[in-house]
mmCIF file of C-alpha atoms and ligand atoms in Angstrom:
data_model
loop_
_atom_site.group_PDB
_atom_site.id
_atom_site.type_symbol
_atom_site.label_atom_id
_atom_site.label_comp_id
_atom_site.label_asym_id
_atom_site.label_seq_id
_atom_site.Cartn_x
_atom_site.Cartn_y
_atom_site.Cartn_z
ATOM 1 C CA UNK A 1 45.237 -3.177 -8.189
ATOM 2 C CA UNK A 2 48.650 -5.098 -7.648
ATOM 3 C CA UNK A 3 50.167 -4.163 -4.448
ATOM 4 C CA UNK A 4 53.875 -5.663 -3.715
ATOM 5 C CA UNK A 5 53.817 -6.606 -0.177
ATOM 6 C CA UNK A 6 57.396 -6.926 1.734
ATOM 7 C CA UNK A 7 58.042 -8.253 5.393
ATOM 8 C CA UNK A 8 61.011 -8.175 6.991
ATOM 9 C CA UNK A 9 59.780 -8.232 10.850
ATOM 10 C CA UNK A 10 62.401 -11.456 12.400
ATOM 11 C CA UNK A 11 64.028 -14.234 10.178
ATOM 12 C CA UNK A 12 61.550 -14.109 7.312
ATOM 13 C CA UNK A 13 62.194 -12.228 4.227
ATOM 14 C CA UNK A 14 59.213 -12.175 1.697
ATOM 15 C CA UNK A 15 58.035 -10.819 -0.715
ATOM 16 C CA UNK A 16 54.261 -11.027 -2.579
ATOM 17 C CA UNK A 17 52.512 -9.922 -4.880
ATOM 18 C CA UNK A 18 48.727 -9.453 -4.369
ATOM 19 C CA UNK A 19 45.672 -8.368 -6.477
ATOM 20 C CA UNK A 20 42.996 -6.186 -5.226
ATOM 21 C CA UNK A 21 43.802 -7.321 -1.607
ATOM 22 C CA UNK A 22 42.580 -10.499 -1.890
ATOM 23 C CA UNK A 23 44.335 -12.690 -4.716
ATOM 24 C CA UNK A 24 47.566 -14.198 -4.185
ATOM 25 C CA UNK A 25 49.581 -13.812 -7.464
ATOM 26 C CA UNK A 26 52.846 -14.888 -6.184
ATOM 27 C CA UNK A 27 54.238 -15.227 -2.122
ATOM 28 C CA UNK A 28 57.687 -15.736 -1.752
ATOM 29 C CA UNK A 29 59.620 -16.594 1.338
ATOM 30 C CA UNK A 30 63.007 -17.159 2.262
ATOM 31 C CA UNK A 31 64.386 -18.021 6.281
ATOM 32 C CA UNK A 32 67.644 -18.298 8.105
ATOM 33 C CA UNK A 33 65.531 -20.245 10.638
ATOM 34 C CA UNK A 34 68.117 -22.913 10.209
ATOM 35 C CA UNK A 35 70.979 -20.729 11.161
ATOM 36 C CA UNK A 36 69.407 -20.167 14.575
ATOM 37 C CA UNK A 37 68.369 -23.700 15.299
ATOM 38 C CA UNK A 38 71.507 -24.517 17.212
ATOM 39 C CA UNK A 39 71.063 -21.354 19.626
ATOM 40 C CA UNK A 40 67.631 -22.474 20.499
ATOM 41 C CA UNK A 41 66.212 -18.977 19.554
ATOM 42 C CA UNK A 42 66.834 -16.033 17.039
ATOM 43 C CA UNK A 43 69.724 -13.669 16.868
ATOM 44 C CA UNK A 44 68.545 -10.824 16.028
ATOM 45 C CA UNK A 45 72.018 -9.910 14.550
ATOM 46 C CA UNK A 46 72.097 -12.725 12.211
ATOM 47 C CA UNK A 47 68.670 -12.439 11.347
ATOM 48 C CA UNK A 48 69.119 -8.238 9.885
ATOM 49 C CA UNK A 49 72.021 -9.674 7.932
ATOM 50 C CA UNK A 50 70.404 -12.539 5.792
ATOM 51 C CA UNK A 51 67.738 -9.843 5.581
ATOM 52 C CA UNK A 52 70.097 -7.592 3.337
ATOM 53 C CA UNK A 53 70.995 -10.622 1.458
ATOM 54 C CA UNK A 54 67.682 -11.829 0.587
ATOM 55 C CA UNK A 55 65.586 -8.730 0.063
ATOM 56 C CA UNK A 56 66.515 -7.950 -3.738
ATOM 57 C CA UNK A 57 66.610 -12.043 -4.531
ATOM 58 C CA UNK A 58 63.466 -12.626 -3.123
ATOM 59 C CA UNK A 59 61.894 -9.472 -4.617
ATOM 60 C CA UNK A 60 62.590 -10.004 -8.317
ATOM 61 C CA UNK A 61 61.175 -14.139 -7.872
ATOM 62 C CA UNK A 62 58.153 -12.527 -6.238
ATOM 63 C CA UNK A 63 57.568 -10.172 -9.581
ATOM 64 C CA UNK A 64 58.851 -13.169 -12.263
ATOM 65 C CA UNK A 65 56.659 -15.616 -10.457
ATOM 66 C CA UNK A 66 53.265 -13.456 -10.513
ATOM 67 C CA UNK A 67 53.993 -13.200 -14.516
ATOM 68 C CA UNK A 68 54.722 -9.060 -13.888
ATOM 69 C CA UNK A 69 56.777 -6.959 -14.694
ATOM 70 C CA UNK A 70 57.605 -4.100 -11.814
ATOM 71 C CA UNK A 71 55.771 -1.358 -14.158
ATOM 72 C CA UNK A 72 52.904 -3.336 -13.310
ATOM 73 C CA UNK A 73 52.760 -2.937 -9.533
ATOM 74 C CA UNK A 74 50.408 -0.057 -8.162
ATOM 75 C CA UNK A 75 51.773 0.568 -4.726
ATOM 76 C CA UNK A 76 54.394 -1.081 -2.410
ATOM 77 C CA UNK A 77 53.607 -2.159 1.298
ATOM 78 C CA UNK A 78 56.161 -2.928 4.239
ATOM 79 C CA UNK A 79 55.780 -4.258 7.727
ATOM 80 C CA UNK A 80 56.643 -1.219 9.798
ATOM 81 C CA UNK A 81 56.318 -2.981 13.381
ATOM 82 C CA UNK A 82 56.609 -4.602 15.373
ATOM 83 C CA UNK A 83 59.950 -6.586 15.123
ATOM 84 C CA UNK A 84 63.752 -6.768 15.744
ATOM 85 C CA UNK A 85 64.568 -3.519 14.719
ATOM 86 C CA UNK A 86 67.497 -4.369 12.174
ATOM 87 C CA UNK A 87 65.517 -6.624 10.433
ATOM 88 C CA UNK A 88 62.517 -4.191 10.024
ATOM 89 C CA UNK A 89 65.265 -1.608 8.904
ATOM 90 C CA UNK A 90 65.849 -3.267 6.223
ATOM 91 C CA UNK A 91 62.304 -3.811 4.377
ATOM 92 C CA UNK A 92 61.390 -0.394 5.174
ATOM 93 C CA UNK A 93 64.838 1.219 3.599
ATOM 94 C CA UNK A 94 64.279 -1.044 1.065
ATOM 95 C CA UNK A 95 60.679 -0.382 0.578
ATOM 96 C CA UNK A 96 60.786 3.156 0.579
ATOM 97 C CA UNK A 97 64.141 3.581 -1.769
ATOM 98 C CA UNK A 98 61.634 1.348 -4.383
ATOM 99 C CA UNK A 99 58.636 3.174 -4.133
ATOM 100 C CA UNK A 100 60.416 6.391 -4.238
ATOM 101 C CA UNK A 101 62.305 4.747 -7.700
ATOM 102 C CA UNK A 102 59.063 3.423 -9.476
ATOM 103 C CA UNK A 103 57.119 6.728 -8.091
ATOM 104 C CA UNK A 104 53.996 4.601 -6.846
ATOM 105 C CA UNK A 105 52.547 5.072 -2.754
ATOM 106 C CA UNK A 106 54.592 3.412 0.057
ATOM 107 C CA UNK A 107 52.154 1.588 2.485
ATOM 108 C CA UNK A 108 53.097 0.408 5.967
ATOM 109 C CA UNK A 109 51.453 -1.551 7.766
ATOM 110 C CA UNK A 110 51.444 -3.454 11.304
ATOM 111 C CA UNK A 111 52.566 -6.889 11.259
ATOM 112 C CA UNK A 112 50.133 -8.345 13.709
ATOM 113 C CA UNK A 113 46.587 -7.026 11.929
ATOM 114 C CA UNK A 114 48.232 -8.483 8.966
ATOM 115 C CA UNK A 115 48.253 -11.874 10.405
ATOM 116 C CA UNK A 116 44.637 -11.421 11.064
ATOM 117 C CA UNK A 117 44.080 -10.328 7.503
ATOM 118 C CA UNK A 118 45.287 -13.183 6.140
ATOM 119 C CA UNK A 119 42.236 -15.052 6.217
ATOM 120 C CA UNK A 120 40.783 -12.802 3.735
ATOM 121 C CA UNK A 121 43.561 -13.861 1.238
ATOM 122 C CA UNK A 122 42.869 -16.890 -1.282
ATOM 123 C CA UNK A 123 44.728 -18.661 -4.016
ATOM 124 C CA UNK A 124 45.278 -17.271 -7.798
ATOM 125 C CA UNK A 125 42.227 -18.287 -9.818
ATOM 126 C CA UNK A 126 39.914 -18.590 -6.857
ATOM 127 C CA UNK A 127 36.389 -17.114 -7.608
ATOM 128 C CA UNK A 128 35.869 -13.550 -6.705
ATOM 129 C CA UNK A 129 34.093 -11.752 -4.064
ATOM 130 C CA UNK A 130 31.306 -9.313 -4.066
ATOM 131 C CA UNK A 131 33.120 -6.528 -1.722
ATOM 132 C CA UNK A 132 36.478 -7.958 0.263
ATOM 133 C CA UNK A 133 34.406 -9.057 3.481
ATOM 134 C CA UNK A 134 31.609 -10.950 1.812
ATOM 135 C CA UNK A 135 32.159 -14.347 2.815
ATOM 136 C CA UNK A 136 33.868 -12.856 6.798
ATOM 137 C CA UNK A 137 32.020 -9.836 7.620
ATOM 138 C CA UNK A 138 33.224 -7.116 9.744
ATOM 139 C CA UNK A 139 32.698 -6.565 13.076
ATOM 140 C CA UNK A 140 34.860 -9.643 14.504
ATOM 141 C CA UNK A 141 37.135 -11.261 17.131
ATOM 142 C CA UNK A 142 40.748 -11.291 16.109
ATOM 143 C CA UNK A 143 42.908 -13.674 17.974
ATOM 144 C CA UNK A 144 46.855 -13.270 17.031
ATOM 145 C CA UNK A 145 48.879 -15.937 18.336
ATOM 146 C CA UNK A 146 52.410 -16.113 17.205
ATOM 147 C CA UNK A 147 56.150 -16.761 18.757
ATOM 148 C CA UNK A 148 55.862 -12.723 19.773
ATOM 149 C CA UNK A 149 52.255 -12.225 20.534
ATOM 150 C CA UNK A 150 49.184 -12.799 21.848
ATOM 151 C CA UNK A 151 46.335 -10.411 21.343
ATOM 152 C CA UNK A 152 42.418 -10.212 21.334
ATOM 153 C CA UNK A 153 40.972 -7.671 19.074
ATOM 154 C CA UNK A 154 37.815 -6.406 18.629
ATOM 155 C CA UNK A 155 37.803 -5.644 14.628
ATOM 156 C CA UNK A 156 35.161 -2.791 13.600
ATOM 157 C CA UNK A 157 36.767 -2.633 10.256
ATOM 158 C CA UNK A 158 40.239 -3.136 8.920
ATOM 159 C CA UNK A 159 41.430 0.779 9.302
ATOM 160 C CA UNK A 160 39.972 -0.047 13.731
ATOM 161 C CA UNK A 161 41.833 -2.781 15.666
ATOM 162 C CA UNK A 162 41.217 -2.806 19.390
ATOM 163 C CA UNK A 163 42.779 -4.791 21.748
ATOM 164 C CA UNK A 164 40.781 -6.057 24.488
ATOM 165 C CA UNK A 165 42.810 -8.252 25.446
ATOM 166 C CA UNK A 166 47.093 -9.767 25.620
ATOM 167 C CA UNK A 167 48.881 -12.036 27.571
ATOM 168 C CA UNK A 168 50.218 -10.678 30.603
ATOM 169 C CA UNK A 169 54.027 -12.637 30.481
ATOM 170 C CA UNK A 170 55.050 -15.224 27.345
ATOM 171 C CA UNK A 171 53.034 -15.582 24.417
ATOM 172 C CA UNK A 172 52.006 -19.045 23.162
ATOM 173 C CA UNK A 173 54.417 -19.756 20.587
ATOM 174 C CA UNK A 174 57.060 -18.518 23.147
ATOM 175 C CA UNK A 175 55.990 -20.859 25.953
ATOM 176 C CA UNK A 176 55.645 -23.893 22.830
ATOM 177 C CA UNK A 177 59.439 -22.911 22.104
ATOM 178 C CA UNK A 178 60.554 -22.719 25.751
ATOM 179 C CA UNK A 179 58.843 -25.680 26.791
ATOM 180 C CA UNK A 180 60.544 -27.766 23.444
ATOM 181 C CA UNK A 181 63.776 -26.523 24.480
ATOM 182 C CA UNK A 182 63.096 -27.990 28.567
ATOM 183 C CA UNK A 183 62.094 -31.328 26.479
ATOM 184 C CA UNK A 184 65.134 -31.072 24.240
ATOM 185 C CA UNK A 185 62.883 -31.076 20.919
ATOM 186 C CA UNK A 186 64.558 -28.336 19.147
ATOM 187 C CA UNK A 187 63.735 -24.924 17.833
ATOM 188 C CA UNK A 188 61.121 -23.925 16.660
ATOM 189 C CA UNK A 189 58.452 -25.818 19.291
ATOM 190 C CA UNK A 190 55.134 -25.809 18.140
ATOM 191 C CA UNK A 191 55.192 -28.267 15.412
ATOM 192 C CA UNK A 192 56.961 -30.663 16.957
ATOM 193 C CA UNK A 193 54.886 -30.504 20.225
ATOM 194 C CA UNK A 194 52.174 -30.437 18.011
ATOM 195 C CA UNK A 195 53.080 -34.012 16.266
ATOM 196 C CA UNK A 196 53.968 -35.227 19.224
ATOM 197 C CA UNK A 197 50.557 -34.383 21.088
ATOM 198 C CA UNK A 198 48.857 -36.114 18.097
ATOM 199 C CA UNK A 199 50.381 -39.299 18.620
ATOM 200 C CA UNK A 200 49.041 -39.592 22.165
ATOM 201 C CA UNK A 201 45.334 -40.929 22.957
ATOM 202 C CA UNK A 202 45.330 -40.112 26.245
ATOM 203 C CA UNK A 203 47.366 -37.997 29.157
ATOM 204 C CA UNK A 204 46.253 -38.385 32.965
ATOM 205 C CA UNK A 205 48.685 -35.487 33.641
ATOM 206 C CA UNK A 206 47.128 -32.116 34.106
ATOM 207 C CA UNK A 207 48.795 -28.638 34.168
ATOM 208 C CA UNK A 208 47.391 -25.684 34.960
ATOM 209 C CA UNK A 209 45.119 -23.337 33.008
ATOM 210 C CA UNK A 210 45.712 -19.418 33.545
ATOM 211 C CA UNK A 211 41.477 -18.247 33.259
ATOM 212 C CA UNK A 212 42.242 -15.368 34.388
ATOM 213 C CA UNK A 213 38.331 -14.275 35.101
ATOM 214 C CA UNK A 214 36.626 -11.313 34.281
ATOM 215 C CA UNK A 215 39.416 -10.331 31.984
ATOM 216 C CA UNK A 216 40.383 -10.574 28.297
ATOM 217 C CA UNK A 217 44.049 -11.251 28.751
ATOM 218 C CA UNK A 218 46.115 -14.384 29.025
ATOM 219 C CA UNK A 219 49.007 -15.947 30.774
ATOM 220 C CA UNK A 220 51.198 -18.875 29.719
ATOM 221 C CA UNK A 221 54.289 -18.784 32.180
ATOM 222 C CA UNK A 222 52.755 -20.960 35.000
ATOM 223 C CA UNK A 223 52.148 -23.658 32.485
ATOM 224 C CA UNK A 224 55.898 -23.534 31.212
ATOM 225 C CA UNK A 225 57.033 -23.372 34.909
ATOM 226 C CA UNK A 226 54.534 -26.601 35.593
ATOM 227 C CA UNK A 227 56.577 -28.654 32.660
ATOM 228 C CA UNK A 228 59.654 -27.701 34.404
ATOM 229 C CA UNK A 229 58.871 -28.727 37.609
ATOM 230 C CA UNK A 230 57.165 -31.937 36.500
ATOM 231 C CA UNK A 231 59.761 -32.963 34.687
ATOM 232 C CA UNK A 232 62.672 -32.398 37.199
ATOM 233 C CA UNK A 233 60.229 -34.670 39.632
ATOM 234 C CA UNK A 234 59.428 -36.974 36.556
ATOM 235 C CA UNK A 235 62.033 -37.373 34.471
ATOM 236 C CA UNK A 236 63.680 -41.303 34.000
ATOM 237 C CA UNK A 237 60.495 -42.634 36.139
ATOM 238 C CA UNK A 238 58.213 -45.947 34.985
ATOM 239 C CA UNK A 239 55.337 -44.226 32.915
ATOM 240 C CA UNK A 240 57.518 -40.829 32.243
ATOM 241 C CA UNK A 241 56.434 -40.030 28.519
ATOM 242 C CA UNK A 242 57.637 -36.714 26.693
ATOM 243 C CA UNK A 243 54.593 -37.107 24.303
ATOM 244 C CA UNK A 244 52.574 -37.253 27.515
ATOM 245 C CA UNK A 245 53.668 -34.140 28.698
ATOM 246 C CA UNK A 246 53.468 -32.592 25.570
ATOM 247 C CA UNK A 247 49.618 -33.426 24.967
ATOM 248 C CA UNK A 248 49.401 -32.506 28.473
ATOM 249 C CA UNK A 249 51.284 -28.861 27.696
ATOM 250 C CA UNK A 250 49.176 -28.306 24.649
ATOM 251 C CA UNK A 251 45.773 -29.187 26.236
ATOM 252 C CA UNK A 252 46.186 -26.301 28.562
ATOM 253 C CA UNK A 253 47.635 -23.553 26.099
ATOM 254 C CA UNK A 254 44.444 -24.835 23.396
ATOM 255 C CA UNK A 255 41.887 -24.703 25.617
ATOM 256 C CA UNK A 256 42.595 -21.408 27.646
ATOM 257 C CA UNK A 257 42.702 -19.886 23.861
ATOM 258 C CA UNK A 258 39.906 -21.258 22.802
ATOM 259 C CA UNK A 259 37.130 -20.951 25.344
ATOM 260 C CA UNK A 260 38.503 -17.230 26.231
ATOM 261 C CA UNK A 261 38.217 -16.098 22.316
ATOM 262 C CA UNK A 262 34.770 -17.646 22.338
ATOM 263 C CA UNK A 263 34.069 -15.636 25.566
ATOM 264 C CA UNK A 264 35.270 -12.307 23.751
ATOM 265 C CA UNK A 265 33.116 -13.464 20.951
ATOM 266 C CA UNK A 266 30.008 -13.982 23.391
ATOM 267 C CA UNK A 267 30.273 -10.825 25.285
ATOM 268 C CA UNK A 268 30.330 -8.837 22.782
ATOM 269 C CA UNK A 269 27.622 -10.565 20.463
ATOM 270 C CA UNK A 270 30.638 -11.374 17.508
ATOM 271 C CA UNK A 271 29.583 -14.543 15.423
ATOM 272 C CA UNK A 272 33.033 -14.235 13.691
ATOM 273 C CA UNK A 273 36.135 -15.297 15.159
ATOM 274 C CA UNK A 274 39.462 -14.319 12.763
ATOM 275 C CA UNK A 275 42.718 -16.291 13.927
ATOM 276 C CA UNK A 276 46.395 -15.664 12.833
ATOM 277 C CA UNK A 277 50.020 -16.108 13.574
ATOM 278 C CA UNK A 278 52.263 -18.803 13.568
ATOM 279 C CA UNK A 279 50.268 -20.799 16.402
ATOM 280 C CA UNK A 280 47.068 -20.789 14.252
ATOM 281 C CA UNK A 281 48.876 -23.697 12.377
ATOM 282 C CA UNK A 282 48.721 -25.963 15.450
ATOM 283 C CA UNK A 283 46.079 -28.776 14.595
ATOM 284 C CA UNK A 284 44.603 -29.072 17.813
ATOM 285 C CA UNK A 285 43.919 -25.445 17.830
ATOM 286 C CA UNK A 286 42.465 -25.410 14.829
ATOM 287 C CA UNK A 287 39.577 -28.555 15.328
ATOM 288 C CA UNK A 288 38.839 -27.253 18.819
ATOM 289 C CA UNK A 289 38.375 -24.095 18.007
ATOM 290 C CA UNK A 290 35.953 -25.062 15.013
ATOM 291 C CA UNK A 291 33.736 -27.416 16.846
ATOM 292 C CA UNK A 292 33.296 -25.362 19.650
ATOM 293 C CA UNK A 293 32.650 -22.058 17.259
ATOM 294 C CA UNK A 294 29.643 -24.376 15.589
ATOM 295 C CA UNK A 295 27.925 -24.970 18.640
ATOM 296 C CA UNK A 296 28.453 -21.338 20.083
ATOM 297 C CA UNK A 297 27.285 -20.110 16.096
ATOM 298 C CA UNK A 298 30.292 -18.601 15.438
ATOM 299 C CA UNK A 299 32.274 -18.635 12.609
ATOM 300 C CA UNK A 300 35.805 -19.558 12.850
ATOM 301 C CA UNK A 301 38.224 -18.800 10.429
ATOM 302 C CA UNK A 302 42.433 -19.796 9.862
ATOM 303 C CA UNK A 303 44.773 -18.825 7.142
ATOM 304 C CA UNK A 304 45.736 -21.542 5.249
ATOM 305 C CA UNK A 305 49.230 -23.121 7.060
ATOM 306 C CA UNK A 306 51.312 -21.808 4.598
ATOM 307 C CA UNK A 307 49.984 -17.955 5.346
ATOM 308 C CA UNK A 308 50.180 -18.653 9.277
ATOM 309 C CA UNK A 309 53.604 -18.122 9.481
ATOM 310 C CA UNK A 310 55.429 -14.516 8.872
ATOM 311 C CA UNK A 311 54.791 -13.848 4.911
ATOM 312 C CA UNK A 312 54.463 -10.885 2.914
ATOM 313 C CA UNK A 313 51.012 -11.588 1.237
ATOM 314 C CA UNK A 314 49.102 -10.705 4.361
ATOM 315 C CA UNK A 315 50.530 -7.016 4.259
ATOM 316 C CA UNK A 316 49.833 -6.854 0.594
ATOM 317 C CA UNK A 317 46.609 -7.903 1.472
ATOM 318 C CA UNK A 318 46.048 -4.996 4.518
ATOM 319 C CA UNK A 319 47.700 -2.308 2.592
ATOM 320 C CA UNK A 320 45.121 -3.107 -0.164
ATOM 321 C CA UNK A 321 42.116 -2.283 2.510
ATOM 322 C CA UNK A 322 43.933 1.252 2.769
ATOM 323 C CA UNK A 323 43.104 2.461 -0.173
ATOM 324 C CA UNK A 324 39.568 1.612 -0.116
ATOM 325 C CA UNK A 325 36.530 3.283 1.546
ATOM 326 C CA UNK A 326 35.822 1.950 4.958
ATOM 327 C CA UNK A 327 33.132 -0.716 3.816
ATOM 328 C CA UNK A 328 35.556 -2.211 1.547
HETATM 329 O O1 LIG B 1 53.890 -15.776 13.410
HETATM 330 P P1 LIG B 1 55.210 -16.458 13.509
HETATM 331 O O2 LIG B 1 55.758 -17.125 12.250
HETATM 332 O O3 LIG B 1 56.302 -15.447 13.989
HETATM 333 C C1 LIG B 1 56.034 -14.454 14.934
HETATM 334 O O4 LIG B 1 55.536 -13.356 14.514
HETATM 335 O O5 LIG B 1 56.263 -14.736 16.133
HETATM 336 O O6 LIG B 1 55.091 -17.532 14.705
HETATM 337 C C2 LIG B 1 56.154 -18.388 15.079
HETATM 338 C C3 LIG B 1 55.702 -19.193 16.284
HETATM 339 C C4 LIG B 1 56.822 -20.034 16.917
HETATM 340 O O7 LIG B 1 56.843 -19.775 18.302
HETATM 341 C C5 LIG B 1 56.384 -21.483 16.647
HETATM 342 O O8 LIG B 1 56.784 -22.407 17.661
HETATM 343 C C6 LIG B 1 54.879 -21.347 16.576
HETATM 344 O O9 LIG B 1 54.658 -20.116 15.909
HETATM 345 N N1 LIG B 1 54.260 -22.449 15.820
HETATM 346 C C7 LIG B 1 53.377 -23.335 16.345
HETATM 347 C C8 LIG B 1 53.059 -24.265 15.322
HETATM 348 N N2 LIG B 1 53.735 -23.886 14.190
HETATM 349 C C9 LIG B 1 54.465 -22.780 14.515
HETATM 350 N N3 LIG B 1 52.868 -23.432 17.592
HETATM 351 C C10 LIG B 1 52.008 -24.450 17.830
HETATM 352 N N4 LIG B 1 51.669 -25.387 16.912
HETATM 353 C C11 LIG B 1 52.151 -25.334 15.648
HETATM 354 N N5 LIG B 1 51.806 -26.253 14.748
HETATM 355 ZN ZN1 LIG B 2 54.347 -13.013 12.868
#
């Protein structure tokens, strides 16, 4: 089954094309990022307009590049939420007008248990799978971390998400983009934090860690507020170092997510862990949370970079889990 996947949810527009829910024939994505670099954020305004321009572009090169032709595609899937509301507008007009034109099912589906999904999705040509959770099987952690969200689910199967658990103020990638924008690194944050952490051994400088025990959800505003005030005190002294302070930032984001998905995991007796969103691409993240899943015996899984970030294949991939009895 070839299921055409389209997400509009912020400054993405993609398109993808994806077979039986786990085979990426084609993923393609186009950004006005750059247009809202030198606001330090999105505009929602511009972003819903480059939507409309991109939609039918993007489309077609998702078709022509998965060798199709659209008689070929089975159903259509959309992001329905959440999002800035112009920009969803505009994948689900466009979604439904095409479905209801090439008479095959509309599918929508929520943007953030598509991010989780995305670790089920694998490259064209990859060998296939006995039944679509073989290698991750269901029931797991989820752990969403993007610029909008972060969420703990507890994942019975892909039709049941349950949160358990959400941050309580700014979500990671939000404090990452906040905290680049006190530093002066530009917009978006995280990767640049995330270089810039790499290229420091060792920070003595320690901000604080939100536990927040006995509960599920996070917090990541005291940590941004911590930069601040470090760096106003800081800032043009002997031994100031922005690298520093972003190791020292990123140390306390990673390892509040880590040991508190690992918790989840614990508590209730999960030995998989599925991460997603645009913060799953951070490096640190990504070795701490694997070394630390070994020894607890839990399996850890990430996207690969490329499907971190806002795309259309993951909600190919979900819609694809719709249409199939519960056990996949
Ligand atoms: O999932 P996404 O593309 O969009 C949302 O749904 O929000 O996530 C974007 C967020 C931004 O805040 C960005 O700074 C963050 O993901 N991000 C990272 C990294 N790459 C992107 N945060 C930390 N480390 C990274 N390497
Ligand atoms: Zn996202």
């Amino acid at each position: 089954m070839n299921i055409l996947g389209i997400e509009t949810s912020c400054d993405e527009t993609s398109a993808s094309i994806v077979r039986d829910g786990r085979e990426v024939l084609s993923n393609v994505v186009a950004t006005s990022l750059g247009e809202h670099q030198k606001f330090g954020g999105i505009i929602p305004e511009i972003a819903s307009r480059r939507q409309l321009e991109y939609i039918n572009i993007v489309t077609a090169k998702a078709v022509e590049d998965a060798g199709l032709a659209m008689k070929d595609i089975d159903a259509i899937a959309v992001t329905k939420s959440p999002g800035l509301i112009g920009s969803l507008l505009v994948g689900i007009t466009f979604a439904g007008a095409l479905a209801y034109a090439l008479k095959k099912p509309l599918i929508h589906v929520n943007h953030i248990h598509a991010h989780i999904y995305a670790n089920y999705l694998v490259e064209r040509g990859s060998p296939r799978f006995e039944g679509i959770y073989a290698d991750l099987p269901l029931p797991a952690i989820g752990l969403v971390v993007s610029g909008g969200h972060s969420s703990l689910f507890s994942i019975k199967d892909f039709r049941h998400f349950r949160v358990i658990g959400q941050t309580r103020d700014d979500a990671p990638g939000e404090a990452y983009d906040k905290v680049a924008r006190i530093l002066d690194l530009g917009y978006p944050g995280g990767p640049v934090i995330d270089a810039l952490a790499r290229s420091v051994s060792a920070t003595d400088i320690k901000f604080p860690r939100a536990e927040l025990a006995g509960s599920d959800d996070f917090s990541f505003s005291g940590v941004k507020t911590a930069v601040l005030y470090h760096i106003r005190k800081y800032a043009g002294s002997a031994g100031y170092s922005v690298p520093k302070v972003a190791a020292a930032f990123q140390e306390s984001v990673i390892s509040v997510l880590a040991q508190k998905s690992l918790a989840a995991c614990r508590s209730r007796k999960r030995h998989v862990l599925l991460v997603g969103g645009g913060v799953a691409a951070n490096t640190s993240l990504r070795e701490r949370l694997q070394t630390l899943g070994t020894a607890a015996g839990v399996k850890v899984s990430f996207p690969p970079i490329s499907l971190c970030m806002d795309n259309a294949a993951m909600v190919a991939g979900l819609a694809y889990v719709r249409t199939r009895p519960v056990d996949g």
